[in-house]
XYZ file of C-alpha atoms in Angstrom:
304
model
C 62.625 -55.980 -35.126
C 64.944 -52.995 -35.330
C 68.278 -52.358 -36.954
C 70.669 -49.419 -36.535
C 71.136 -46.878 -39.312
C 72.182 -43.302 -39.945
C 70.190 -40.450 -38.418
C 70.220 -38.341 -41.592
C 66.769 -37.225 -42.705
C 65.571 -38.448 -46.113
C 65.644 -35.819 -48.841
C 61.943 -36.111 -49.630
C 58.785 -34.237 -48.774
C 58.332 -30.782 -47.250
C 61.433 -29.547 -45.405
C 59.438 -28.926 -42.224
C 58.937 -32.661 -41.801
C 62.674 -33.147 -41.191
C 62.323 -31.162 -37.942
C 61.779 -34.241 -35.792
C 64.969 -35.782 -37.133
C 66.953 -32.609 -36.458
C 65.609 -32.488 -32.891
C 66.457 -36.152 -32.307
C 69.926 -35.688 -33.786
C 70.642 -32.820 -31.367
C 69.255 -34.797 -28.437
C 71.293 -37.912 -29.244
C 74.480 -36.261 -30.475
C 76.597 -37.638 -27.617
C 74.644 -40.734 -26.581
C 75.039 -44.426 -27.323
C 72.725 -45.964 -29.908
C 71.648 -48.590 -27.374
C 71.165 -46.603 -24.150
C 67.844 -46.020 -22.428
C 67.791 -42.401 -23.565
C 68.395 -43.403 -27.185
C 65.653 -46.034 -27.131
C 63.239 -43.641 -25.436
C 63.920 -40.959 -28.024
C 63.429 -43.448 -30.868
C 60.038 -44.394 -29.397
C 59.045 -40.741 -28.947
C 60.055 -39.887 -32.511
C 58.016 -42.865 -33.782
C 54.897 -41.723 -31.884
C 55.290 -38.107 -33.006
C 55.770 -39.086 -36.639
C 52.679 -41.291 -36.517
C 50.657 -38.459 -34.993
C 51.998 -35.972 -37.541
C 51.195 -38.339 -40.418
C 47.618 -38.653 -39.121
C 47.150 -34.859 -38.903
C 44.389 -34.706 -41.528
C 42.414 -37.515 -39.888
C 42.952 -36.109 -36.405
C 41.673 -32.694 -37.438
C 38.650 -34.260 -39.150
C 37.783 -36.211 -36.005
C 38.197 -33.076 -33.895
C 35.828 -31.173 -36.199
C 33.243 -33.985 -36.092
C 33.332 -34.076 -32.286
C 33.181 -30.277 -31.983
C 30.209 -30.119 -34.364
C 28.369 -32.800 -32.381
C 28.979 -31.084 -29.041
C 28.689 -27.403 -29.812
C 27.254 -26.665 -33.254
C 23.794 -25.123 -32.780
C 20.874 -27.016 -34.298
C 19.223 -23.787 -35.440
C 22.290 -22.255 -37.114
C 21.730 -20.586 -40.485
C 24.416 -22.810 -42.010
C 23.474 -26.489 -41.719
C 25.846 -28.642 -39.687
C 26.603 -30.895 -42.681
C 27.533 -27.904 -44.837
C 29.706 -26.475 -42.055
C 31.554 -29.796 -41.921
C 32.152 -29.652 -45.683
C 33.605 -26.145 -45.411
C 35.762 -27.185 -42.438
C 37.088 -30.184 -44.387
C 37.896 -27.945 -47.364
C 39.735 -25.564 -45.011
C 41.795 -28.445 -43.597
C 42.718 -29.616 -47.096
C 43.615 -26.078 -48.180
C 45.767 -25.658 -45.069
C 47.623 -28.912 -45.767
C 48.579 -27.564 -49.181
C 49.229 -23.973 -48.085
C 51.657 -25.087 -45.370
C 53.269 -27.599 -47.732
C 52.286 -30.578 -45.614
C 51.225 -32.320 -48.821
C 52.683 -32.025 -52.290
C 50.541 -31.212 -55.310
C 51.020 -34.737 -56.646
C 49.903 -36.208 -53.343
C 46.857 -33.952 -53.336
C 45.844 -35.450 -56.695
C 46.238 -38.932 -55.193
C 44.137 -37.903 -52.207
C 41.494 -36.568 -54.616
C 41.325 -40.093 -56.052
C 40.637 -41.411 -52.525
C 37.900 -38.806 -52.231
C 36.243 -39.843 -55.495
C 36.495 -43.595 -54.843
C 35.085 -43.120 -51.344
C 32.234 -40.826 -52.378
C 31.036 -43.221 -55.089
C 30.974 -46.031 -52.515
C 29.153 -43.813 -50.014
C 26.403 -42.972 -52.510
C 25.862 -46.663 -53.254
C 26.076 -47.897 -49.660
C 23.598 -45.330 -48.332
C 21.194 -46.189 -51.172
C 21.113 -49.857 -50.045
C 20.833 -48.996 -46.339
C 24.314 -50.016 -45.139
C 24.505 -46.800 -43.085
C 22.962 -43.339 -43.092
C 23.762 -39.696 -42.409
C 21.732 -36.996 -40.753
C 19.751 -34.972 -43.267
C 20.321 -31.274 -43.849
C 22.295 -28.841 -45.931
C 22.753 -28.403 -49.657
C 26.298 -29.750 -50.140
C 25.471 -33.378 -50.697
C 25.015 -36.043 -53.372
C 21.820 -37.948 -52.710
C 21.870 -38.809 -49.005
C 25.653 -38.343 -48.725
C 27.068 -35.071 -47.324
C 30.200 -34.091 -49.248
C 32.369 -34.077 -46.134
C 32.292 -37.882 -46.152
C 34.745 -38.054 -49.032
C 37.272 -36.244 -46.862
C 37.204 -39.104 -44.375
C 38.541 -41.394 -47.103
C 40.949 -38.622 -48.101
C 42.214 -38.609 -44.498
C 43.231 -42.265 -44.888
C 45.046 -41.404 -48.107
C 46.755 -38.429 -46.494
C 47.997 -40.578 -43.607
C 49.386 -43.285 -45.879
C 51.146 -40.852 -48.204
C 52.639 -38.788 -45.398
C 53.790 -41.849 -43.462
C 55.602 -42.993 -46.620
C 57.716 -39.820 -46.383
C 58.040 -39.476 -42.636
C 59.200 -43.061 -42.155
C 60.874 -43.339 -45.570
C 59.003 -46.622 -46.067
C 60.786 -49.326 -48.053
C 59.669 -52.857 -48.875
C 61.221 -56.231 -49.495
C 59.388 -58.881 -51.520
C 56.700 -56.415 -52.578
C 54.250 -58.272 -54.868
C 53.973 -57.391 -58.572
C 52.014 -54.155 -58.935
C 49.663 -55.602 -61.561
C 48.644 -58.391 -59.169
C 47.967 -55.880 -56.388
C 45.802 -53.776 -58.738
C 43.771 -56.813 -59.832
C 43.099 -57.910 -56.241
C 42.260 -54.361 -55.136
C 39.826 -53.992 -58.058
C 38.149 -57.267 -57.045
C 37.901 -56.047 -53.433
C 36.319 -52.768 -54.533
C 33.857 -54.588 -56.804
C 32.854 -56.943 -53.970
C 31.813 -53.984 -51.815
C 29.041 -53.522 -54.411
C 28.315 -56.985 -55.777
C 27.894 -58.754 -52.432
C 24.518 -57.046 -52.093
C 23.299 -58.990 -55.138
C 25.600 -62.023 -55.358
C 27.937 -64.063 -53.169
C 30.037 -62.193 -50.629
C 33.631 -63.075 -51.501
C 35.291 -61.049 -48.759
C 36.951 -64.030 -47.075
C 38.217 -65.318 -50.417
C 39.659 -61.854 -51.023
C 41.179 -61.699 -47.531
C 42.882 -65.034 -48.295
C 44.117 -63.650 -51.629
C 45.636 -60.625 -49.860
C 47.307 -62.835 -47.255
C 48.882 -64.961 -49.995
C 49.852 -61.973 -52.148
C 51.576 -60.042 -49.343
C 52.725 -63.036 -47.272
C 56.456 -62.431 -47.874
C 56.319 -58.628 -48.009
C 58.123 -56.798 -45.198
C 57.918 -53.056 -44.530
C 61.024 -51.152 -43.382
C 59.992 -48.016 -41.479
C 62.790 -45.581 -40.651
C 62.441 -44.010 -37.205
C 65.686 -42.167 -36.513
C 68.820 -44.224 -36.010
C 66.820 -47.393 -36.318
C 64.396 -48.909 -38.760
C 61.440 -51.024 -37.758
C 60.743 -54.128 -39.830
C 57.151 -55.352 -39.904
C 55.146 -57.742 -42.110
C 52.913 -55.653 -44.348
C 49.899 -57.814 -43.480
C 50.372 -56.893 -39.806
C 50.548 -53.210 -40.797
C 47.219 -53.636 -42.649
C 45.645 -55.089 -39.493
C 46.985 -52.358 -37.191
C 45.861 -49.481 -39.429
C 42.449 -51.151 -39.866
C 42.180 -51.320 -36.067
C 42.931 -47.603 -35.678
C 40.371 -46.759 -38.378
C 37.796 -48.907 -36.554
C 38.513 -46.943 -33.357
C 38.096 -43.670 -35.273
C 34.856 -45.048 -36.727
C 33.515 -45.585 -33.215
C 34.331 -41.954 -32.420
C 32.644 -40.792 -35.634
C 29.440 -42.741 -35.017
C 29.359 -41.668 -31.368
C 29.570 -38.072 -32.607
C 26.589 -38.738 -34.882
C 28.481 -38.217 -38.138
C 26.764 -41.347 -39.436
C 25.045 -44.399 -37.938
C 24.700 -48.068 -38.780
C 21.271 -49.758 -38.712
C 21.962 -51.388 -35.323
C 22.697 -47.927 -33.862
C 19.342 -46.421 -34.833
C 17.923 -46.899 -31.325
C 21.047 -45.624 -29.579
C 24.800 -45.720 -30.002
C 26.634 -48.978 -29.517
C 30.139 -50.039 -30.418
C 30.711 -50.708 -34.104
C 30.767 -54.439 -34.785
C 34.208 -56.052 -34.773
C 33.201 -57.615 -38.092
C 33.857 -54.169 -39.610
C 37.566 -54.818 -39.056
C 37.383 -57.203 -42.013
C 35.954 -54.447 -44.204
C 38.659 -52.018 -43.106
C 41.345 -54.641 -43.732
C 40.053 -54.966 -47.297
C 39.839 -51.199 -47.664
C 43.474 -50.951 -46.547
C 44.428 -53.086 -49.539
C 42.640 -50.682 -51.890
C 44.213 -47.701 -50.115
C 47.768 -49.035 -50.361
C 47.331 -49.733 -54.072
C 46.066 -46.177 -54.614
C 49.130 -44.840 -52.764
C 51.463 -46.857 -55.002
C 50.108 -44.855 -57.944
C 51.814 -41.808 -56.368
C 54.679 -43.369 -54.379
C 55.961 -46.496 -56.101
C 57.174 -49.045 -53.512
C 60.954 -48.874 -53.196
C 63.485 -51.347 -51.833
C 65.922 -50.626 -48.974
C 68.720 -50.468 -51.566
C 67.130 -47.701 -53.634
C 68.909 -44.284 -53.582
C 68.177 -41.918 -50.718
C 67.645 -44.444 -47.932
C 71.068 -44.563 -46.333
C 70.453 -48.275 -45.720
C 72.312 -51.313 -46.898
C 70.717 -54.699 -46.721
C 70.917 -57.845 -48.749
C 67.199 -58.085 -49.427
C 65.451 -57.623 -52.744
C 61.944 -56.790 -53.830
C 61.106 -60.058 -55.520
């Protein structure tokens, strides 16, 4: 559901990211807020901002596909090590061109560490595996894998700025941290004890049931239940996962004899991972209400 608002760009993040708003403002300077041209421009700005927010992940996928198609098997530098260096170059470029702030980079490093620890454990118990080769690895895990988790963190942090995300009825932060910690622990403990994933999914649904996300596009803001946002992002990650496994970046046990689509059951895992990811992002960008300074909005809602 959309509501009209000012077209002024939020005063946050790198200045270059206000370019889409300036373009839209020029394009819509003399048009109605409700005409076909205005609605079309709003949609285009939304798509472009989403694509721009996902830049890190898009570049990582492009590198994985390029390495699978064209990287020579007999190259002096192992493919896995080349992917690590490419991922480092992408991260360095994001900082050099001020597409991420230093504080965000520290948050993304936390994604990297959390993801790498999970990768080392999951490969050790046979949940999935990577092609051998190279020297830049921990156990059976090439170091580029941590950047795939970092790509999720980069997207979430950049989309917070680009869409000036605000929330109503956001749950208490301590409760979100406790649930996220339980989710992360279950990724390990279910190999030795009961799998509580559906209990945890239910806990997330209850915790975020009333929470609504307000995403600024240009003149309008899109309102969406946060749980639905979790599902949609999990779906896009699952699609990216199919691309990654098809490119041979890693494989699941049922793909050992040939590629097949990643099980839809993985959507549940990505939904749970989204909860962890959002909590990690709140350590850098605390969830704000529509009434907080800098939004240009005025609503009657409150956080709790």
